[in-house]
Coordinates of C-alpha atoms in Angstrom, one line a residue:
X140 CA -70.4 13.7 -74.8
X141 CA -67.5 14.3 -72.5
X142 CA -67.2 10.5 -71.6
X143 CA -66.8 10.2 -75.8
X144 CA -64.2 13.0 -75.9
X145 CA -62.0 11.3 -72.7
X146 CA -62.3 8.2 -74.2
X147 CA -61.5 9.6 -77.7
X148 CA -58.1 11.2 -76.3
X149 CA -57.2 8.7 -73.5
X150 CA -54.6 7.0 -75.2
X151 CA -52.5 10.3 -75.4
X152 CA -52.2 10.7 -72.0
X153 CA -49.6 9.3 -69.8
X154 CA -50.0 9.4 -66.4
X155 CA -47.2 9.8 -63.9
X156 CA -45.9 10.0 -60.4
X157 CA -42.9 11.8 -59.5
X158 CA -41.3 11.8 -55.9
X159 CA -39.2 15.1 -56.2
X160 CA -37.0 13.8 -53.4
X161 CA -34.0 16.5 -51.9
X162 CA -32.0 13.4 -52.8
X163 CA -33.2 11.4 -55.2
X164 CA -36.1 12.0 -57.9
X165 CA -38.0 8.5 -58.8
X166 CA -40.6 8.3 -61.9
X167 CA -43.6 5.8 -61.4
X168 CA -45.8 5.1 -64.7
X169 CA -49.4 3.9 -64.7
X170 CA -49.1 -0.1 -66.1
X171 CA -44.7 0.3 -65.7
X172 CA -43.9 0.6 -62.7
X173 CA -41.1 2.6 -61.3
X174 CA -39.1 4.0 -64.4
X175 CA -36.7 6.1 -63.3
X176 CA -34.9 6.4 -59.7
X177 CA -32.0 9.0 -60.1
X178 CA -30.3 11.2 -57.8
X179 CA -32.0 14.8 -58.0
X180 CA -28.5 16.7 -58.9
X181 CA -27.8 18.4 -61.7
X182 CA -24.4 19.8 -63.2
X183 CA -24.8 23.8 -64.8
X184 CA -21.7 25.0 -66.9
X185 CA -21.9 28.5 -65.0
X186 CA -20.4 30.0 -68.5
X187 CA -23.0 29.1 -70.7
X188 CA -26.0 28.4 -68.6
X189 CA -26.6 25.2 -70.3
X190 CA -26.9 21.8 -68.6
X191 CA -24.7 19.9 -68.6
X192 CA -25.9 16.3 -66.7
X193 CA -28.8 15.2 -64.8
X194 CA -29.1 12.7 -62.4
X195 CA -26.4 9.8 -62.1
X196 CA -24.1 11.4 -64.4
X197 CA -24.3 15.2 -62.6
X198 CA -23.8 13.2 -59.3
X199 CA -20.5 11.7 -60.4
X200 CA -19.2 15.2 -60.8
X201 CA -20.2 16.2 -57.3
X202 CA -17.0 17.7 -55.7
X203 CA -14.9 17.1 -59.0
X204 CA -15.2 19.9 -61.5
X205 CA -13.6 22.7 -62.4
X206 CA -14.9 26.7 -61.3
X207 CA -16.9 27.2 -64.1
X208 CA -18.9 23.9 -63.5
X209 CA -21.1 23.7 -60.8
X210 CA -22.9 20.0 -59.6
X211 CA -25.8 21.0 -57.0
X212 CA -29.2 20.4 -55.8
X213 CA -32.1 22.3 -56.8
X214 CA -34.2 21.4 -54.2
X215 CA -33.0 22.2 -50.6
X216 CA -35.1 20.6 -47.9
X217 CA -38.1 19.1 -49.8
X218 CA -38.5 22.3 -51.6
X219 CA -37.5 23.6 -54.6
X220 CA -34.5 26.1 -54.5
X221 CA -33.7 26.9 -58.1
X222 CA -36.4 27.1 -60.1
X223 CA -35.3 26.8 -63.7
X224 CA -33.1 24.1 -62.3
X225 CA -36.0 22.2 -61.5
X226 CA -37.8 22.8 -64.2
X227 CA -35.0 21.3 -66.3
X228 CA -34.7 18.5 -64.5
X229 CA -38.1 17.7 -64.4
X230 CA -38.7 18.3 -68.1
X231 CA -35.8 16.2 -68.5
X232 CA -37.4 13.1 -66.7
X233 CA -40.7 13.9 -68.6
X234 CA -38.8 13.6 -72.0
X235 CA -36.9 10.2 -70.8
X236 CA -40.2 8.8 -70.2
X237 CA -41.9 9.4 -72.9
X238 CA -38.9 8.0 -74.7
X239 CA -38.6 4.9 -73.1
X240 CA -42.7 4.4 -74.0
X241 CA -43.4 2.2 -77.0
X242 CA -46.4 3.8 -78.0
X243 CA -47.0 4.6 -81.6
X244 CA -48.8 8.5 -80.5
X245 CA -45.8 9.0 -77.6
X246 CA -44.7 12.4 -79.4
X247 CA -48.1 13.7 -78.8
X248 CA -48.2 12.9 -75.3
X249 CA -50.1 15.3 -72.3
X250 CA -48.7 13.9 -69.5
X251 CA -50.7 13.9 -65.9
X252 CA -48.3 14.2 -63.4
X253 CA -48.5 13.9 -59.6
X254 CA -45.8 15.0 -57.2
X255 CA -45.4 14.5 -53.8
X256 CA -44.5 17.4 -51.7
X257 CA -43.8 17.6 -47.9
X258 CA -46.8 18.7 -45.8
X259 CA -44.9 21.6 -44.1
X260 CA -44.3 23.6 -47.1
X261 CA -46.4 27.0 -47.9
X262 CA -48.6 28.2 -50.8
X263 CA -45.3 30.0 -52.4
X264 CA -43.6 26.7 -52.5
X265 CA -46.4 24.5 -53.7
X266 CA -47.4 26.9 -56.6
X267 CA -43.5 27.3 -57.5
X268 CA -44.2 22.9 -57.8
X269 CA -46.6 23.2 -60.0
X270 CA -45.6 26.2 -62.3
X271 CA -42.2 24.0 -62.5
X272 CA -44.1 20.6 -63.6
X273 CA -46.3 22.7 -66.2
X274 CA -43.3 24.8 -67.4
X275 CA -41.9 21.3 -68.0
X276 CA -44.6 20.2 -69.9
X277 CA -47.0 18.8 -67.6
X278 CA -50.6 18.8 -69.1
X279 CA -52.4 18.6 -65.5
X280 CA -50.2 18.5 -62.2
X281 CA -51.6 17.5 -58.7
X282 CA -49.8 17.6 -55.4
X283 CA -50.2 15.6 -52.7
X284 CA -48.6 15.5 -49.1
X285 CA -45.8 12.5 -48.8
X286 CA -46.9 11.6 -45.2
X287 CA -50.5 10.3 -47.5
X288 CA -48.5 9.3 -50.3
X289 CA -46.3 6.7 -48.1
X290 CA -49.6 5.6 -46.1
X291 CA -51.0 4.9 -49.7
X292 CA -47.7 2.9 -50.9
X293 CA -47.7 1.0 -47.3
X294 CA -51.3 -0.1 -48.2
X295 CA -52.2 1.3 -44.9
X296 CA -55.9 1.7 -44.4
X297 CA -55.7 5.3 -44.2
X298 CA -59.5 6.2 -45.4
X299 CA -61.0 3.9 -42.5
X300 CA -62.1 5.8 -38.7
X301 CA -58.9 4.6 -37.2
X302 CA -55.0 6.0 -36.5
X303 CA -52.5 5.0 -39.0
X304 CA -48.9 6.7 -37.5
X305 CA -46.1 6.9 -40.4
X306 CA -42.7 8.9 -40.3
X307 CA -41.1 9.6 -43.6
X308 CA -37.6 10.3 -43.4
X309 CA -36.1 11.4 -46.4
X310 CA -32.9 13.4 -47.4
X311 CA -34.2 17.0 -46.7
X312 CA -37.0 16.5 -44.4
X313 CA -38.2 14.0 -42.0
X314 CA -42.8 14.2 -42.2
X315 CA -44.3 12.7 -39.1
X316 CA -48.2 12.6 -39.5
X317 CA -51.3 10.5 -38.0
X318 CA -53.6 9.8 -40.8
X319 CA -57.0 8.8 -40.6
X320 CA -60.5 9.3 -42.8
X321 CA -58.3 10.3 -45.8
X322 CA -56.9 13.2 -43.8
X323 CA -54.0 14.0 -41.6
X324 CA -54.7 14.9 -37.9
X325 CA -51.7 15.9 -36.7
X326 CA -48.5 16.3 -38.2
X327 CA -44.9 18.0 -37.5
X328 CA -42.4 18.4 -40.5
X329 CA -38.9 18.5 -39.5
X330 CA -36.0 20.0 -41.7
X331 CA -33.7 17.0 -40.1
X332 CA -33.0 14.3 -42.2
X333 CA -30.5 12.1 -44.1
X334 CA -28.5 15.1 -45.4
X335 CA -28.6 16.5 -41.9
X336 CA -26.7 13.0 -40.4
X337 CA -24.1 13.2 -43.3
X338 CA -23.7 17.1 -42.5
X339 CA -23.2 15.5 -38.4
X340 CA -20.3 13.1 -40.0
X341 CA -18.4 15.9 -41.5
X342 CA -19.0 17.8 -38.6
X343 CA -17.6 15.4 -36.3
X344 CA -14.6 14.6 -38.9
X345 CA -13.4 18.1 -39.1
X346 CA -14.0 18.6 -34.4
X347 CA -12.4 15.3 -33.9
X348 CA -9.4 15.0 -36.6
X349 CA -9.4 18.5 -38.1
X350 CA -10.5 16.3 -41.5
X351 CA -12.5 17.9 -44.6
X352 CA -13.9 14.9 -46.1
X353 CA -16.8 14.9 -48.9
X354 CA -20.6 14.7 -48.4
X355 CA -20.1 11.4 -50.2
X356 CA -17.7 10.2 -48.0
X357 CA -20.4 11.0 -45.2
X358 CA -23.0 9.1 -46.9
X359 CA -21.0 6.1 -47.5
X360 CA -19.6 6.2 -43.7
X361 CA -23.4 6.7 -42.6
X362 CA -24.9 3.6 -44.8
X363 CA -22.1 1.3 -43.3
X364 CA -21.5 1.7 -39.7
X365 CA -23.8 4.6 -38.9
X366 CA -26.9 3.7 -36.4
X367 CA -29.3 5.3 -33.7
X368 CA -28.3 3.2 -30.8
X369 CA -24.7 1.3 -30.0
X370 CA -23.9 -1.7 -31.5
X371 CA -23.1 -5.1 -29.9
X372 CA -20.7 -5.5 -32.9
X373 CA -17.8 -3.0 -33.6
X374 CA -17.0 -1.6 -37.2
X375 CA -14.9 0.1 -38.6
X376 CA -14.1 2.1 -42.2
X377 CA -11.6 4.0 -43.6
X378 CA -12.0 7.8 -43.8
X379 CA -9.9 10.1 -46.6
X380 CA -9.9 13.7 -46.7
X381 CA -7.7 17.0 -46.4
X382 CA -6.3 17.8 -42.9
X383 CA -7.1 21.0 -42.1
X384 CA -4.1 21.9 -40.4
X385 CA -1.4 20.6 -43.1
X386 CA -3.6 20.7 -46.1
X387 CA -2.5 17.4 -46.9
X388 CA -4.5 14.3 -47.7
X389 CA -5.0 11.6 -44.6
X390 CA -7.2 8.7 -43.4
X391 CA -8.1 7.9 -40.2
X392 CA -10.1 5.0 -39.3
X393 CA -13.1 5.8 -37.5
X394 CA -15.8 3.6 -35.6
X395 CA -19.4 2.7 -35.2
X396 CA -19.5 4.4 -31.8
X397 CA -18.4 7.7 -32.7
X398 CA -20.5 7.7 -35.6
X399 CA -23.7 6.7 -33.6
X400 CA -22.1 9.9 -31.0
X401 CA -22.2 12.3 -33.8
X402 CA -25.6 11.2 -35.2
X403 CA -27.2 11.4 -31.3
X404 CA -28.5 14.8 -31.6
X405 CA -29.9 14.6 -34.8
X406 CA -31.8 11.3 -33.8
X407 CA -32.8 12.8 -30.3
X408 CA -34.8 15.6 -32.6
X409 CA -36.6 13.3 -35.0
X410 CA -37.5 11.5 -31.8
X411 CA -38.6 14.7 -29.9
X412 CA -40.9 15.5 -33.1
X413 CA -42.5 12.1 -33.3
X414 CA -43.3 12.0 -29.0
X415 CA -44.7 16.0 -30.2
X416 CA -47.0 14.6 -32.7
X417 CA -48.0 11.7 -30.5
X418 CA -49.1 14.2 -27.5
X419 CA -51.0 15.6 -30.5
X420 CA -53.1 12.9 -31.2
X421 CA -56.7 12.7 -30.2
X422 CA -57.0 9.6 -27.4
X423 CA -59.0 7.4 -29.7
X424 CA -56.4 7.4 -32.7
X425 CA -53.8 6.8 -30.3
X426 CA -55.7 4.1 -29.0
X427 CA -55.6 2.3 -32.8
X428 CA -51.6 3.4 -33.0
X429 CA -50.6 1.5 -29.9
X430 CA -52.3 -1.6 -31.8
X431 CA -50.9 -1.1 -35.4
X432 CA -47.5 0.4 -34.4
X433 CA -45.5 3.2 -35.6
X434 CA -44.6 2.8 -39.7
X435 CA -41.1 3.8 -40.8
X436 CA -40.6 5.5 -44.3
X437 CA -38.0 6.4 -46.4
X438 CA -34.1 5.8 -46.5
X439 CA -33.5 7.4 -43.4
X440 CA -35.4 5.1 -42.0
X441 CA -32.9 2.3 -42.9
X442 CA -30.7 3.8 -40.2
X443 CA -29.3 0.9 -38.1
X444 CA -31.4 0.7 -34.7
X445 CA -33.5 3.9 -35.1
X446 CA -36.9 1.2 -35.2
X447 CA -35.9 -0.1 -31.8
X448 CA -35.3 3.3 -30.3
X449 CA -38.3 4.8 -31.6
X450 CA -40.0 2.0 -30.2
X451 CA -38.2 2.1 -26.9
X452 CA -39.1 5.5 -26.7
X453 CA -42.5 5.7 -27.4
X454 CA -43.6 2.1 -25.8
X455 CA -44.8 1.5 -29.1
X456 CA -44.1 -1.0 -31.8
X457 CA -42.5 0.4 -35.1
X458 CA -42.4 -1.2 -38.2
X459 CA -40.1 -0.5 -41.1
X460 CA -42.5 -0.6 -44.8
X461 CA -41.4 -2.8 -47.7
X462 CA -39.2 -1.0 -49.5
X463 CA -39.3 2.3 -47.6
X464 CA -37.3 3.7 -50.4
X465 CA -39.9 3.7 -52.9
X466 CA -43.0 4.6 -50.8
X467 CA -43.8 7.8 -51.6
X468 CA -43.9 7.3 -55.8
X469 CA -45.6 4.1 -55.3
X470 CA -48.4 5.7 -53.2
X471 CA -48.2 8.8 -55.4
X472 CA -48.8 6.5 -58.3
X473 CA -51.6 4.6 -57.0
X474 CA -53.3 8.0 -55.7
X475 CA -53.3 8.7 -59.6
X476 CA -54.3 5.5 -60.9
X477 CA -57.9 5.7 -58.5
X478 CA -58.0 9.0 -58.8
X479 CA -61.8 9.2 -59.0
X480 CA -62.0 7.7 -55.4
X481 CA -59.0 9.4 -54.0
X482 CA -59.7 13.0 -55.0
X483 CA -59.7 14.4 -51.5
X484 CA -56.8 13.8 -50.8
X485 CA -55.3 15.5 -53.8
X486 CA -55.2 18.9 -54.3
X487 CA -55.5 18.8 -58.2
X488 CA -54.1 22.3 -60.5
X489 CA -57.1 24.4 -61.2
X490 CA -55.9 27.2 -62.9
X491 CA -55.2 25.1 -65.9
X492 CA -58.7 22.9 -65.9
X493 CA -59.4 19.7 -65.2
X494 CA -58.1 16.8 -67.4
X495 CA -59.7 15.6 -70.4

């Protein structure tokens, strides 16, 4: 009889994946693929209370509006910050992909969402996770851990007796874990990340010129000369923002070697917290990870030179996944789509039942 019902009411519900990323938020749907991949910023008109933009819009505004506008994060760090914030930002993903869906029944949709949260985070913060997804209208919501949901999207063989080492380094938080039988063995969750190397740019460009420039400007300098070990090439980019000391606008040009100076201490941590995890590990995993390597996750893991370091400093070989940007929602998605098999390593909403 319940087979009949589930059957009966299968084709209203959409199942989804959702990587609520400190940086960016990206949408996977079961039979779509990734739908949406926007930044996770969202711009409140402090008068009113209403929103204003989500996503690529709100980001545009970052740094650019007026006192009554405000263009911020709701998630600091991998977890959520403001709550209603998130809530509106997830409900208004939910809404966009039910939109986009051609389905005849898509206004009575119950979507089943999964959401990817870091592995370090408490009980307060994963129930605030879920009471945001359901306030958003979430029919069902299920966490799992990102360090599993980027082994899944690496189509790493994380449910076999054997080490599988991945570090995801995204924008709030970097997730360092040895995975094996399903389950992860030892892990370290770090609160240094991308943000935390565009925070060391402006850092540096305030010590070194007495220079306010932008967290965008950071970024951008970061992506295009920043790296984790010198380079045998030398670059060079622009950089405009106030001077401190005459308040007017300037640009200075900086280079790859000071950037790579004021990322050091940064990198020398997420380093620290992998060769802590390592020491961790149980000899006989450690065993299978000096065979398969070190994987590299996430867009911080597109840092120039951090895979050579890591491996220099571990003795190790580290790998960079395909498309590192869009592990975790892939292996979120697939962790949906075989849920049945994959249930342990899910922790699934049980206050409000078990799907139809």
């Amino acid at each position: 009889m319940l087979k009949k019902i589930k059957k009966l009411f299968s084709f209203l519900t959409l199942d989804m994946a959702i990587d609520l990323g400190t940086a960016n938020s990206l949408v996977y749907v079961k039979d779509r693929g990734i739908i949406i991949n926007e930044p996770s910023v969202v711009a409140v008109n402090n008068k009113t209370g209403q929103i204003l933009s989500i996503g690529e819009e709100a980001k545009k505004m970052v740094g650019r509006t007026p006192s009554y506008i405000t263009a911020t994060r709701p998630l600091i760090n991998g977890v959520i910050s403001d709550f209603e914030v998130t809530e509106q930002m997830l409900k208004y993903f939910i809404e966009k992909t039910i939109s986009t869906s051609k389905s005849f029944f898509k206004f009575a949709y119950m979507p089943r969402i999964i959401i990817g949260i870091p592995c370090g985070v408490t009980e307060v913060e994963r129930k605030a996770v879920r009471d945001a997804a359901k306030n958003a209208g979430a029919r069902t919501v299920f966490l799992i851990e990102e360090p599993l949901a980027s082994a899944i999207g690496a189509n790493l063989p994380i449910q076999e007796a054997g080490g599988n080492f991945i570090v995801d380094i995204g924008g709030g938080t970097t997730e360092v874990a040895v995975i094996s039988l399903g389950g992860i063995v030892a892990s370290k969750s770090l609160r240094i990340a991308g943000d935390k190397l565009n925070d060391d740019i402006i850092q540096f460009a305030q010590k070194e010129y007495k220079l306010l420039i932008g967290e965008r400007t950071a970024e951008f300098i970061k992506i295009n000369i920043g790296s984790a070990l010198p380079l045998k090439e030398k670059k060079e980019v622009p950089m405009r923002g106030r001077n401190l000391v005459t308040g007017l606008p300037e640009e200075v040009v900086v280079f790859n070697d000071d950037i790579q100076r004021a990322l050091e201490r940064s990198v020398k941590q997420i380093v620290s917290a992998i060769k802590t995890t390592i020491e961790e590990t149980p000899p006989e995993l450690l065993s299978d990870v000096m065979t398969n390597g070190i994987y590299l996750a996430g867009g911080g893991s597109l840092l120039k030179g951090l895979d050579v370091l890591i491996s220099h400093e571990t003795k190790m070989p580290c790998k960079i996944i395909d498309d590192p940007l869009t592990s975790v929602v892939r292996g979120c998605g697939m962790a949906l789509e075989n849920i049945d098999t994959l249930a342990d390593l899910v922790q699934k909403d049980e206050e409000w039942g078990a799907p139809i």
